[in-house]
PDB file of C-alpha atoms in Angstrom:
ATOM      1  CA  ILE A  16       0.139  -0.105  -0.008  1.00 77.00           C
ATOM      2  CA  HIS A  17       1.347   3.480  -0.943  1.00 80.00           C
ATOM      3  CA  PHE A  18      -0.322   6.920  -0.641  1.00 82.00           C
ATOM      4  CA  ALA A  19       0.572   9.461  -3.461  1.00 80.00           C
ATOM      5  CA  ARG A  20      -0.986  12.767  -4.645  1.00 79.00           C
ATOM      6  CA  SER A  21      -2.345  13.239  -7.998  1.00 78.00           C
ATOM      7  CA  MET A  22      -1.014  15.840 -10.306  1.00 77.00           C
ATOM      8  CA  LYS A  23      -3.600  18.046  -9.178  1.00 82.00           C
ATOM      9  CA  GLY A  24      -2.744  17.609  -5.388  1.00 83.00           C
ATOM     10  CA  ARG A  25      -5.508  15.145  -4.467  1.00 85.00           C
ATOM     11  CA  PRO A  26      -4.790  12.265  -2.219  1.00 87.00           C
ATOM     12  CA  ARG A  27      -4.615   8.849  -3.674  1.00 88.00           C
ATOM     13  CA  LEU A  28      -4.121   5.293  -2.291  1.00 88.00           C
ATOM     14  CA  ILE A  29      -2.296   2.814  -4.470  1.00 88.00           C
ATOM     15  CA  LEU A  30      -2.732  -0.759  -3.858  1.00 86.00           C
ATOM     16  CA  LYS A  31      -1.556  -3.651  -6.173  1.00 85.00           C
ATOM     17  CA  GLY A  32      -1.428  -1.359  -9.356  1.00 84.00           C
ATOM     18  CA  TYR A  33      -4.670   0.207  -8.787  1.00 88.00           C
ATOM     19  CA  SER A  34      -5.374   3.803  -7.591  1.00 88.00           C
ATOM     20  CA  TYR A  35      -8.132   4.949  -5.276  1.00 91.00           C
ATOM     21  CA  PHE A  36      -9.488   8.352  -4.274  1.00 91.00           C
ATOM     22  CA  ARG A  37     -10.450   9.389  -0.831  1.00 91.00           C
ATOM     23  CA  ASN A  38     -14.264   9.658  -0.932  1.00 91.00           C
ATOM     24  CA  ASN A  39     -15.247  10.288   2.831  1.00 85.00           C
ATOM     25  CA  GLY A  40     -14.059   9.388   6.392  1.00 80.00           C
ATOM     26  CA  ASN A  41     -14.690   9.885   9.976  1.00 86.00           C
ATOM     27  CA  CYS A  42     -12.636   9.844  13.273  1.00 85.00           C
ATOM     28  CA  GLU A  43     -12.204   6.058  12.873  1.00 89.00           C
ATOM     29  CA  ARG A  44     -12.087   5.267   9.110  1.00 91.00           C
ATOM     30  CA  THR A  45     -11.237   6.585   5.781  1.00 92.00           C
ATOM     31  CA  TYR A  46     -13.209   5.388   2.678  1.00 93.00           C
ATOM     32  CA  TRP A  47     -11.587   5.117  -0.649  1.00 94.00           C
ATOM     33  CA  LEU A  48     -13.146   4.376  -4.025  1.00 92.00           C
ATOM     34  CA  CYS A  49     -11.513   3.154  -7.205  1.00 92.00           C
ATOM     35  CA  SER A  50     -10.107   5.881  -9.363  1.00 87.00           C
ATOM     36  CA  ARG A  51     -12.165   4.530 -12.142  1.00 84.00           C
ATOM     37  CA  ASN A  52     -15.376   4.551 -10.353  1.00 84.00           C
ATOM     38  CA  ARG A  53     -17.154   7.243 -12.440  1.00 82.00           C
ATOM     39  CA  TYR A  54     -15.607   6.186 -15.863  1.00 78.00           C
ATOM     40  CA  HIS A  55     -15.793   2.284 -15.536  1.00 82.00           C
ATOM     41  CA  LYS A  56     -18.469   1.894 -12.955  1.00 88.00           C
ATOM     42  CA  CYS A  57     -15.768  -0.010 -11.038  1.00 91.00           C
ATOM     43  CA  LYS A  58     -17.189  -1.139  -7.452  1.00 89.00           C
ATOM     44  CA  ALA A  59     -13.733  -1.805  -5.914  1.00 92.00           C
ATOM     45  CA  ARG A  60     -12.889   0.147  -2.537  1.00 91.00           C
ATOM     46  CA  VAL A  61     -10.924   0.130   0.670  1.00 93.00           C
ATOM     47  CA  ILE A  62     -11.598   1.216   3.894  1.00 92.00           C
ATOM     48  CA  THR A  63      -8.538   2.222   6.035  1.00 90.00           C
ATOM     49  CA  SER A  64      -8.179   3.178   9.701  1.00 87.00           C
ATOM     50  CA  ALA A  65      -8.263   6.848   9.801  1.00 79.00           C
ATOM     51  CA  ASN A  66      -4.550   7.151  10.440  1.00 79.00           C
ATOM     52  CA  TYR A  67      -4.114   4.914   7.484  1.00 71.00           C
ATOM     53  CA  ARG A  68      -2.223   2.460   9.242  1.00 76.00           C
ATOM     54  CA  GLU A  69      -4.543  -0.670   8.706  1.00 81.00           C
ATOM     55  CA  ILE A  70      -6.668  -1.908   5.985  1.00 84.00           C
ATOM     56  CA  ILE A  71      -9.857  -2.664   7.452  1.00 82.00           C
ATOM     57  CA  LEU A  72     -11.988  -4.124   4.637  1.00 80.00           C
ATOM     58  CA  LYS A  73     -11.488  -4.213   0.819  1.00 80.00           C
ATOM     59  CA  ASN A  74     -13.245  -5.236  -2.292  1.00 81.00           C
ATOM     60  CA  GLN A  75     -10.560  -5.887  -4.854  1.00 81.00           C
ATOM     61  CA  VAL A  76     -12.843  -6.870  -7.808  1.00 86.00           C
ATOM     62  CA  HIS A  77     -12.100  -4.528 -10.539  1.00 89.00           C
ATOM     63  CA  ASN A  78     -13.812  -4.614 -13.891  1.00 85.00           C
ATOM     64  CA  HIS A  79     -10.738  -3.004 -15.647  1.00 85.00           C
ATOM     65  CA  ALA A  80      -7.073  -3.725 -15.958  1.00 85.00           C
ATOM     66  CA  PRO A  81      -4.416  -1.841 -13.334  1.00 83.00           C
ATOM     67  CA  ASP A  82      -3.972   1.938 -13.977  1.00 74.00           C
ATOM     68  CA  PRO A  83      -1.151   2.823 -16.283  1.00 71.00           C
ATOM     69  CA  GLN A  84      -1.106   6.298 -15.100  1.00 67.00           C
ATOM     70  CA  ILE A  85       0.500   5.384 -11.681  1.00 63.00           C
ATOM     71  CA  MET A  86       3.972   6.718 -12.052  1.00 57.00           C
ATOM     72  CA  ASN A  87       6.954   6.550  -9.633  1.00 58.00           C
ATOM     73  CA  ASN A  88       9.701   9.291  -9.663  1.00 51.00           C
ATOM     74  CA  ARG A  89      12.402   9.924  -7.094  1.00 49.00           C
ATOM     75  CA  ASP A  90      10.009  11.850  -4.932  1.00 50.00           C
ATOM     76  CA  GLY A  91       7.468   8.965  -4.936  1.00 52.00           C
ATOM     77  CA  PHE A  92       4.454   8.030  -6.494  1.00 50.00           C
ATOM     78  CA  TYR A  93       2.036  10.205  -8.431  1.00 50.00           C
ATOM     79  CA  VAL A  94      -1.180   9.767 -10.365  1.00 55.00           C
ATOM     80  CA  SER A  95      -2.126  11.580 -13.381  1.00 54.00           C
ATOM     81  CA  ASP A  96      -5.517  12.888 -13.407  1.00 51.00           C
ATOM     82  CA  MET A  97      -8.014  11.271 -15.768  1.00 47.00           C
TER      83      MET A  97
END
């Protein structure tokens, strides 16, 4: 699991080649949806503890291939915006 920013500065979670955007959260949990949720209607999601140290729940059933726009540079990962 990695955390990154999109090129527009939005937080992203990266897990197994897929990126997720932060959808919602509370003091205990943060909810992440697949970045392809809107375009491909992908239902994959991840729930992490609020401090991001623990994955609480994940639905890893994607209806598309891993994201080719995840890039790694010397400063870490970033995700190009779609």
